[in-house]
PDB file of C-alpha atoms in Angstrom:
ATOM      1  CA  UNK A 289       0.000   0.000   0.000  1.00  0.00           C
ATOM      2  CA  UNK A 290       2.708   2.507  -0.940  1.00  0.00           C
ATOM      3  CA  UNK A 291       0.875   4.051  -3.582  1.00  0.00           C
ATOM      4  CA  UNK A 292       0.865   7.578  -4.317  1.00  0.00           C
ATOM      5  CA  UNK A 293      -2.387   9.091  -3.652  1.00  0.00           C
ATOM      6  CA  UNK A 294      -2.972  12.381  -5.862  1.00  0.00           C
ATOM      7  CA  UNK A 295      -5.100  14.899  -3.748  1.00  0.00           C
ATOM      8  CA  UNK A 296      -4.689  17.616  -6.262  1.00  0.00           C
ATOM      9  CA  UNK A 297      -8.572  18.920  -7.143  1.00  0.00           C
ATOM     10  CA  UNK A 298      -9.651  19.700 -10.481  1.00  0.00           C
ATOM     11  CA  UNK A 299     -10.714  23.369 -12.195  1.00  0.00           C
ATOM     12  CA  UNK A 300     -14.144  23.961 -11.356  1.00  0.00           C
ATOM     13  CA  UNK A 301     -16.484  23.780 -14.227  1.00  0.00           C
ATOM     14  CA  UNK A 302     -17.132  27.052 -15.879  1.00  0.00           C
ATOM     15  CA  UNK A 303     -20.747  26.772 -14.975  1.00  0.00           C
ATOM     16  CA  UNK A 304     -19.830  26.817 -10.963  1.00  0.00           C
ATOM     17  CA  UNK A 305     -17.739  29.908 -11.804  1.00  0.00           C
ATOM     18  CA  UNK A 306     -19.983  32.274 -13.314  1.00  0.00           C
ATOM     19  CA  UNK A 307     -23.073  31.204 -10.649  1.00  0.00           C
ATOM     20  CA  UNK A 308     -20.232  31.979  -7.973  1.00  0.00           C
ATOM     21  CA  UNK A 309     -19.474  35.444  -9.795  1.00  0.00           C
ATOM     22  CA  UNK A 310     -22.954  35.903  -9.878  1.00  0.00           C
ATOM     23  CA  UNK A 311     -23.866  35.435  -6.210  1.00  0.00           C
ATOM     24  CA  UNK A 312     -21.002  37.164  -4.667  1.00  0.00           C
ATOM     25  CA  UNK A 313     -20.754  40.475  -7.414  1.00  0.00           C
ATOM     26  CA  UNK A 314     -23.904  41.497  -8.837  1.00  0.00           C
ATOM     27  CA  UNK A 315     -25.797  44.234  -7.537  1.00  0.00           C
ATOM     28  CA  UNK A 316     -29.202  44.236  -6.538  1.00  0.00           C
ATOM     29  CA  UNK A 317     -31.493  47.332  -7.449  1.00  0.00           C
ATOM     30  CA  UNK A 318     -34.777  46.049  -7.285  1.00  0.00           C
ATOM     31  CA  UNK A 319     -36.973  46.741  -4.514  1.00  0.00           C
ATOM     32  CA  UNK A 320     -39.246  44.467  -5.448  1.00  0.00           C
ATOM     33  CA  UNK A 321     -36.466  41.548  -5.149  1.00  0.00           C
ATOM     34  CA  UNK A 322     -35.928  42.503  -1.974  1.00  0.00           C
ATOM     35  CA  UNK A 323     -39.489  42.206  -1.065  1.00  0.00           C
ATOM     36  CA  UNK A 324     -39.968  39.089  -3.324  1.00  0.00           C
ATOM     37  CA  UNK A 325     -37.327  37.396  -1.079  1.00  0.00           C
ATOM     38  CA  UNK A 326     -38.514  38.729   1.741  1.00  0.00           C
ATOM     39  CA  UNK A 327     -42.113  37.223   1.333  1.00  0.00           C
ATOM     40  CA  UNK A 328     -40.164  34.070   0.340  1.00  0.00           C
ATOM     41  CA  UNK A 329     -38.367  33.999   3.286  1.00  0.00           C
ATOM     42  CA  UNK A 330     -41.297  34.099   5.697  1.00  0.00           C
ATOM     43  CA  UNK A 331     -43.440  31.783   3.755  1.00  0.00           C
ATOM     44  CA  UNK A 332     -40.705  29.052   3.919  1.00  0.00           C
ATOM     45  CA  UNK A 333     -40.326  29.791   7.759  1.00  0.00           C
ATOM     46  CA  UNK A 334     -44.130  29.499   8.152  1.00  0.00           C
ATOM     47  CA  UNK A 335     -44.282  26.743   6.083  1.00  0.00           C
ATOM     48  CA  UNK A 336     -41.649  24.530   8.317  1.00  0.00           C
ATOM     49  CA  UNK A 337     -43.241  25.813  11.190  1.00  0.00           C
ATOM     50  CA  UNK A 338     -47.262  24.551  10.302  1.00  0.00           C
ATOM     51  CA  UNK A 339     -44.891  21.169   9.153  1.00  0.00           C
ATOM     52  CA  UNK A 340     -43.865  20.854  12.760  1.00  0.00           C
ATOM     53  CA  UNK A 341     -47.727  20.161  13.636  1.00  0.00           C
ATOM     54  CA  UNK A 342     -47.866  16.987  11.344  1.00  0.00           C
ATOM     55  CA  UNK A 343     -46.175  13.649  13.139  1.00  0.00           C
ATOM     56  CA  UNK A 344     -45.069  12.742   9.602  1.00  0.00           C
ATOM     57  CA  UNK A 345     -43.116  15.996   8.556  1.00  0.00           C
ATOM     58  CA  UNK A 346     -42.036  15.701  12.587  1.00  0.00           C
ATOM     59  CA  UNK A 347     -40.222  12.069  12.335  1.00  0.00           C
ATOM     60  CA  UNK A 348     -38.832  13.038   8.650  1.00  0.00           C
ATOM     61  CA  UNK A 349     -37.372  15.891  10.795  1.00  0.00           C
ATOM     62  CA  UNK A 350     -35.915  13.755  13.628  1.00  0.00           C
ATOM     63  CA  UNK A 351     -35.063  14.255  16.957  1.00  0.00           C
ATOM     64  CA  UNK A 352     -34.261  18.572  16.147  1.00  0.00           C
ATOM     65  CA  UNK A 353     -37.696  18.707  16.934  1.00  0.00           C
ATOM     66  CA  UNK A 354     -38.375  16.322  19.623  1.00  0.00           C
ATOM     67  CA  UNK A 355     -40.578  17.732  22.493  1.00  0.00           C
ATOM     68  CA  UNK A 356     -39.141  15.009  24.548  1.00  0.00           C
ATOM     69  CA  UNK A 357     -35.451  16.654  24.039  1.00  0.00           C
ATOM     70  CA  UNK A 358     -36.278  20.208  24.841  1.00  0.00           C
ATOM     71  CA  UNK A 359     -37.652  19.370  28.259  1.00  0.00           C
ATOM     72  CA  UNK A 360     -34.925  17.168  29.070  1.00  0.00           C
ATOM     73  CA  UNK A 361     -32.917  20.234  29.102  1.00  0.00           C
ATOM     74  CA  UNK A 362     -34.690  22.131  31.514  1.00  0.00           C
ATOM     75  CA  UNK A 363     -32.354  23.919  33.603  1.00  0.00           C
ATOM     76  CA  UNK A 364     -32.670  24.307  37.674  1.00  0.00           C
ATOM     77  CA  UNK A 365     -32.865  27.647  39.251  1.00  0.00           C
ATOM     78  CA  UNK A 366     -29.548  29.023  40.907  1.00  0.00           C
ATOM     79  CA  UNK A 367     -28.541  27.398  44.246  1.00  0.00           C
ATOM     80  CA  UNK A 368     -31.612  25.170  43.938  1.00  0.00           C
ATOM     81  CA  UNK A 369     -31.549  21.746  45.405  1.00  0.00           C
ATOM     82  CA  UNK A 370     -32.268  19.149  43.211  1.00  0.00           C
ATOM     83  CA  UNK A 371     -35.579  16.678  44.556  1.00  0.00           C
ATOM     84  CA  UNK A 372     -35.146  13.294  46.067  1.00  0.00           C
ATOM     85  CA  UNK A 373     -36.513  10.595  45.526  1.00  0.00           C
ATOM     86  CA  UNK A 374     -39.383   9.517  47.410  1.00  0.00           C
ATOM     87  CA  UNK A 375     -39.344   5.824  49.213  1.00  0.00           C
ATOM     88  CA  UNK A 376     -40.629   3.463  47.508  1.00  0.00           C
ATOM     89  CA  UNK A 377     -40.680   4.543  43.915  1.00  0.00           C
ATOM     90  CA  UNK A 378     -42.348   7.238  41.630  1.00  0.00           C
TER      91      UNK A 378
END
């Protein structure tokens, strides 16, 4: 197992270049793009959110929007002491 290994990448394709050129150097003038994303923007956020109501779209999610893990990570008030167990069980 002595082989060389060649980690040299290739050229992008010219295709990758130009959307890069385009997303870090053009200038945006419209108002109405930036109200068109804007709208776009909050529907997708409302969108996931009404999602999260759904037990389908909630397992396709996984546990990032478990009920169960948010309350696990309750924290306890400052210089709190932490309950103890009763006798003889829950």
């Amino acid at each position: 197992m002595s082989a060389q290994i060649n980690n040299i990448r290739p050229e992008f394709d010219r295709e990758i270049v130009d959307i890069v050129d385009y997303v870090m150097n053009y200038e945006i003038s419209s108002k109405v793009a930036y109200d068109t994303a804007h709208y776009c923007l909050l529907d997708t956020l409302g969108c996931g959110l009404e999602a999260l109501e759904y037990p389908a779209c909630k397992k396709t999610a996984g546990a990032n929007c478990s009920r169960h893990r948010r309350t696990q990570r309750r924290a306890r008030p400052r210089n709190s002491v932490p309950a103890r167990p009763r006798p003889g069980g829950i």
